[in-house]
Amino acid sequence: MNALAGVDGPNALSRTDATLRQLMGALHRVLSRRGQQAVADALPWPELWRRASEARGEVRFPEPLAEACVQAYSLAFQLLDSAEENGIIQQRRQAEDAGDLGEESGSWLQNFQLLEARGCDPTTIAAGLRRIRIEPVLTAHPTEAKRRTVLEHQRRLYRLLVELENTMWTRAERADLERELEAWVERLLRTGEIYLQKPSLSDERRMVVHHLRNILPNAIPRVHRSLRAAWREMGFDPALLEGAAAMPRIVFGNWVGGDRDGHPFVTADFTAETLVLFRREALSFVGEYLEDLAARLSLSENRQPTPPGLHAALQLWSEALGEEGHQAILRNPEEPWRQYANLMRAALPPPEGEAAPPPGRFRSPAELLERLDALAEWLRSVGADRLVTVDLEPVAALVRTIGFHLATVDVRQNSAFHDKAIAQLLTLAGTEAGADYAEWPLDRRRAWLDAELSSRRPLARPEDTEDEARAMFEIHRTLDVHKDHFGTEGLGALIVSMTRSAEDLLAVYVLAREGGLLDRQGRIPLNVVPLFETIEDLQRAPGIMDDYLGHPIVQASLDCQAELAGREERVQQVMVGYSDSGKDGGIVASMWGLYRAMDALAEAGRKHGVRLVFFHGRGGTIGRGAGPTHRFVRALPARTVQSDMRFTVQGESIRHHYANLATAAHQLELFTACALGTSLSDDVRPPDPPGLAEAMEALKVESRKAYRALLEHEGFVAFFERATPIDAIESSRIGSRPARRPGQRSLDSLRAIPWVFAWNQSRFILPGWFGLGTGLEALSRARPKDFEALVRAKDESSRWAPLHYLISNAATAFAMTDTELMGRYAELAQELAQCDALLARLLEEHDRTRAMLERFYHGPLAETRPGIHRAAVRRSEALRPLHLRQIELLRAWRVADEAERGQLTPSLLRTINAIAAGLGSTG
């Protein structure tokens, strides 16, 4: 669970307690002043705001005060999040100041130390840094339950906490800050939290732009600063890190406006609008940096000689730019370096326009980087090396990150949607049996696709198309127009959800041809990316990619893409889904299935001379692939993190990890540093322990068997729909996309997000642990030596990384389960004949899992994982009255008539929001 991540350091816990005491005291005073003393006295963690002698029994919300109590508790959990985040960051600052970051898992310093111990010299490490490319991809999956206004208020409050950490304030100044902090607490208390209407796509896009514009790019200089500090700590040659190009590259991707899988509101027009908006924001941001650079470079030619060539360059460029160029020169006479920066800003291209920019304007970010390099040399020629490092390199780093596009926009669609589009095109073309394309056997599909891809003529006229065929024509036409005007830098991948065969990928080429996206040689300029999601799809994935990568048009297209990107090697992305594989087979089968699939996929890429870049579709909870960043990267198979890595950042994960500069920089450091450490360690990484693959396979089989037996148990679906608030969640307004995929209402159509969300709300937390206990117990009986080999290690450094990641994640999810509350929620399904049997099965597996985890950790979890236990207990005790309130409301809501349900719905949604805040996650 996100709520328990990173809180186990003793210094972090101490700092968290101090900050939470301050915040809860403020909330207690605000409530008391508003005449809500009874609500104030019911707040959680009374030891923070009451005298220790004033004992308090179990809290239950009395009906007249219930709504106010739910709201107060929801805010209390938000304050706890801020306190924990501040505690972690302050602990890290103290460690950095004391030179102890080598002890911090995943830090630059720790990775440098590990690499040096494995025989890597500084030159090798520096070369590896230049190859690293990390790309967080922001999505708008419906997992963020809080309104944007509330999130903005939380950010302001957090920044105030950081200010209060400063010791420079006088007593009066600190008192003013504390009063301002109290005002922000009151503001949050008075602000409605739940969405009264579903957020629109534009709302979600505004949130993404906020992070892409105001937070993420500004976090990168902190990542670089931390890297350089660790480099100095190691005593490595600083000359190896000279220049912005010496830094690892961090760029950003985006799905909002491009992800149309099951989202009827994502149109081609909205995608086009998003591409232009992103370009406008990027150019505005780069312009601000260049304006600041010009102000900094106020070097007078009367104080130092003007380098040869600078005046000539100024004259030629200003003439090419016309009036704007002349104005840029006139503004700062006798300051040629500043004039050159002025010209760079004047030469930025317009966000919209024709394919050819006006004379003198930049056509690409690469041209701007060349001009920055020239300016750097002119500064160095007069000995201003420090100004290059301090003033110019941050501008180059920004341009390398956001270019002129801010973030790439991926386009995702489901393979079944493509099938319908092709069937419609075949029908329009008069092909007999074309409407049955989805039922064609694969050999017939392949023969038809190959024949079509040898031709440049379209199947139908655009004006004749409708529905799916029309939608595919329009999106590919939109991408083609953008490519012709601005190149491919802002365009991401074409992702095919539910890829079942190579034919599903080749179908995209035919559809792209209809929209004009293929070039004259029939090549596609964008990567066509499979998304392998279910357990079966992951098992088939290596064979599918072997087939796909061997196709001549794919080979030619990869050559084309390499040429457009200016790289020598061919690169193919493969997206692997953690959510649906977990929903399909349980956490063990999902994680081991992903491990084996990625290992085999990488080998398929090497066979065809193609480097595979894995795109990790992780969610925000353990049941959907979340977990500590450093452990996640280190647990990936050898040679699957060669330099590039993409990963989704979904919903509330954006808030948890990227809402504030310090936290965002830390997360980016963990991904980047661990990617470096993993990629450079592959050649010296020891092979997987003997027999471990067979043991893990046996663990997967037994675990999945137990998980599937539960899902296929008679009455399970009805139990799930009654014993969890899934029906209320589907009525909520937390995202613009539907909670289910189109089609028949079933578990299969339900998306993984609400599946995990519902189990979390009822404290079963089932997707995060169920099946592990059975799997480990079966392994201990059938293969006792293998089992002992798995559990023998007593610390993280001596455990096999993939297994440690699996077990520690499951143990963290398990820590937030509550068997007493499971029983309370199960009472909502008491009328079902199978209710008692299903609950008994869940509780038996819970006991079994606890016993197996304690064997793995060599003792009770409360003693062997004290930090996680303490954080879980703190949250669990405060969550209990919210759960009891939710159960009461669910019982009344489900039997109410339409009018009564309308009155109860806001109260029910508030409990969902408050519990999500307490757990630190939705789905």
PDB file of N, CA, C and O in Angstrom, residues 496-519:
ATOM      1  N   VAL A 496      -1.365  -1.386 -28.556  1.00  0.00           N
ATOM      2  CA  VAL A 496      -2.479  -2.289 -28.828  1.00  0.00           C
ATOM      3  C   VAL A 496      -2.788  -3.083 -27.562  1.00  0.00           C
ATOM      4  O   VAL A 496      -2.058  -4.008 -27.194  1.00  0.00           O
ATOM      5  N   SER A 497      -3.855  -2.698 -26.870  1.00  0.00           N
ATOM      6  CA  SER A 497      -4.283  -3.447 -25.689  1.00  0.00           C
ATOM      7  C   SER A 497      -4.769  -4.828 -26.095  1.00  0.00           C
ATOM      8  O   SER A 497      -5.305  -5.016 -27.188  1.00  0.00           O
ATOM      9  N   MET A 498      -4.618  -5.777 -25.180  1.00  0.00           N
ATOM     10  CA  MET A 498      -5.069  -7.148 -25.402  1.00  0.00           C
ATOM     11  C   MET A 498      -4.492  -7.716 -26.711  1.00  0.00           C
ATOM     12  O   MET A 498      -5.210  -8.253 -27.551  1.00  0.00           O
ATOM     13  N   THR A 499      -3.186  -7.581 -26.882  1.00  0.00           N
ATOM     14  CA  THR A 499      -2.522  -8.171 -28.045  1.00  0.00           C
ATOM     15  C   THR A 499      -2.529  -9.690 -27.893  1.00  0.00           C
ATOM     16  O   THR A 499      -2.019 -10.224 -26.912  1.00  0.00           O
ATOM     17  N   ARG A 500      -3.085 -10.377 -28.890  1.00  0.00           N
ATOM     18  CA  ARG A 500      -3.209 -11.838 -28.834  1.00  0.00           C
ATOM     19  C   ARG A 500      -2.359 -12.542 -29.875  1.00  0.00           C
ATOM     20  O   ARG A 500      -2.146 -13.749 -29.813  1.00  0.00           O
ATOM     21  N   SER A 501      -1.872 -11.776 -30.879  1.00  0.00           N
ATOM     22  CA  SER A 501      -1.108 -12.371 -31.967  1.00  0.00           C
ATOM     23  C   SER A 501      -0.359 -11.278 -32.695  1.00  0.00           C
ATOM     24  O   SER A 501      -0.646 -10.083 -32.530  1.00  0.00           O
ATOM     25  N   ALA A 502       0.612 -11.689 -33.538  1.00  0.00           N
ATOM     26  CA  ALA A 502       1.320 -10.716 -34.374  1.00  0.00           C
ATOM     27  C   ALA A 502       0.358 -10.031 -35.337  1.00  0.00           C
ATOM     28  O   ALA A 502       0.564  -8.871 -35.717  1.00  0.00           O
ATOM     29  N   GLU A 503      -0.700 -10.743 -35.718  1.00  0.00           N
ATOM     30  CA  GLU A 503      -1.693 -10.167 -36.640  1.00  0.00           C
ATOM     31  C   GLU A 503      -2.371  -8.948 -36.026  1.00  0.00           C
ATOM     32  O   GLU A 503      -2.750  -8.009 -36.740  1.00  0.00           O
ATOM     33  N   ASP A 504      -2.546  -8.939 -34.686  1.00  0.00           N
ATOM     34  CA  ASP A 504      -3.131  -7.768 -34.030  1.00  0.00           C
ATOM     35  C   ASP A 504      -2.250  -6.530 -34.216  1.00  0.00           C
ATOM     36  O   ASP A 504      -2.753  -5.401 -34.273  1.00  0.00           O
ATOM     37  N   LEU A 505      -0.952  -6.730 -34.296  1.00  0.00           N
ATOM     38  CA  LEU A 505      -0.029  -5.613 -34.482  1.00  0.00           C
ATOM     39  C   LEU A 505       0.051  -5.194 -35.951  1.00  0.00           C
ATOM     40  O   LEU A 505       0.071  -4.008 -36.263  1.00  0.00           O
ATOM     41  N   LEU A 506       0.069  -6.168 -36.848  1.00  0.00           N
ATOM     42  CA  LEU A 506       0.121  -5.852 -38.274  1.00  0.00           C
ATOM     43  C   LEU A 506      -1.152  -5.151 -38.735  1.00  0.00           C
ATOM     44  O   LEU A 506      -1.127  -4.361 -39.693  1.00  0.00           O
ATOM     45  N   ALA A 507      -2.267  -5.419 -38.043  1.00  0.00           N
ATOM     46  CA  ALA A 507      -3.520  -4.744 -38.396  1.00  0.00           C
ATOM     47  C   ALA A 507      -3.376  -3.226 -38.281  1.00  0.00           C
ATOM     48  O   ALA A 507      -4.007  -2.469 -39.038  1.00  0.00           O
ATOM     49  N   VAL A 508      -2.538  -2.766 -37.339  1.00  0.00           N
ATOM     50  CA  VAL A 508      -2.344  -1.322 -37.164  1.00  0.00           C
ATOM     51  C   VAL A 508      -1.742  -0.706 -38.424  1.00  0.00           C
ATOM     52  O   VAL A 508      -2.075   0.427 -38.796  1.00  0.00           O
ATOM     53  N   TYR A 509      -0.876  -1.443 -39.111  1.00  0.00           N
ATOM     54  CA  TYR A 509      -0.253  -0.920 -40.330  1.00  0.00           C
ATOM     55  C   TYR A 509      -1.311  -0.662 -41.415  1.00  0.00           C
ATOM     56  O   TYR A 509      -1.255   0.348 -42.123  1.00  0.00           O
ATOM     57  N   VAL A 510      -2.261  -1.592 -41.542  1.00  0.00           N
ATOM     58  CA  VAL A 510      -3.327  -1.409 -42.531  1.00  0.00           C
ATOM     59  C   VAL A 510      -4.179  -0.199 -42.159  1.00  0.00           C
ATOM     60  O   VAL A 510      -4.506   0.639 -43.010  1.00  0.00           O
ATOM     61  N   LEU A 511      -4.530  -0.085 -40.877  1.00  0.00           N
ATOM     62  CA  LEU A 511      -5.351   1.043 -40.436  1.00  0.00           C
ATOM     63  C   LEU A 511      -4.586   2.354 -40.582  1.00  0.00           C
ATOM     64  O   LEU A 511      -5.164   3.391 -40.943  1.00  0.00           O
ATOM     65  N   ALA A 512      -3.279   2.347 -40.308  1.00  0.00           N
ATOM     66  CA  ALA A 512      -2.471   3.559 -40.465  1.00  0.00           C
ATOM     67  C   ALA A 512      -2.385   3.963 -41.927  1.00  0.00           C
ATOM     68  O   ALA A 512      -2.343   5.160 -42.250  1.00  0.00           O
ATOM     69  N   ARG A 513      -2.336   2.981 -42.826  1.00  0.00           N
ATOM     70  CA  ARG A 513      -2.310   3.295 -44.258  1.00  0.00           C
ATOM     71  C   ARG A 513      -3.568   4.051 -44.659  1.00  0.00           C
ATOM     72  O   ARG A 513      -3.513   5.007 -45.452  1.00  0.00           O
ATOM     73  N   GLU A 514      -4.724   3.650 -44.108  1.00  0.00           N
ATOM     74  CA  GLU A 514      -5.975   4.317 -44.450  1.00  0.00           C
ATOM     75  C   GLU A 514      -5.922   5.800 -44.080  1.00  0.00           C
ATOM     76  O   GLU A 514      -6.507   6.631 -44.759  1.00  0.00           O
ATOM     77  N   GLY A 515      -5.229   6.123 -42.983  1.00  0.00           N
ATOM     78  CA  GLY A 515      -5.141   7.523 -42.548  1.00  0.00           C
ATOM     79  C   GLY A 515      -3.940   8.250 -43.103  1.00  0.00           C
ATOM     80  O   GLY A 515      -3.723   9.423 -42.761  1.00  0.00           O
ATOM     81  N   GLY A 516      -3.141   7.583 -43.932  1.00  0.00           N
ATOM     82  CA  GLY A 516      -1.999   8.242 -44.564  1.00  0.00           C
ATOM     83  C   GLY A 516      -0.750   8.280 -43.724  1.00  0.00           C
ATOM     84  O   GLY A 516       0.197   9.019 -44.044  1.00  0.00           O
ATOM     85  N   LEU A 517      -0.673   7.482 -42.655  1.00  0.00           N
ATOM     86  CA  LEU A 517       0.473   7.546 -41.756  1.00  0.00           C
ATOM     87  C   LEU A 517       1.677   6.761 -42.282  1.00  0.00           C
ATOM     88  O   LEU A 517       2.806   7.014 -41.865  1.00  0.00           O
ATOM     89  N   LEU A 518       1.469   5.804 -43.176  1.00  0.00           N
ATOM     90  CA  LEU A 518       2.588   5.060 -43.750  1.00  0.00           C
ATOM     91  C   LEU A 518       3.305   5.907 -44.798  1.00  0.00           C
ATOM     92  O   LEU A 518       2.684   6.707 -45.499  1.00  0.00           O
ATOM     93  N   ASP A 519       4.631   5.703 -44.908  1.00  0.00           N
ATOM     94  CA  ASP A 519       5.364   6.432 -45.942  1.00  0.00           C
ATOM     95  C   ASP A 519       5.268   5.675 -47.274  1.00  0.00           C
ATOM     96  O   ASP A 519       4.567   4.658 -47.388  1.00  0.00           O
TER      97      ASP A 519
END
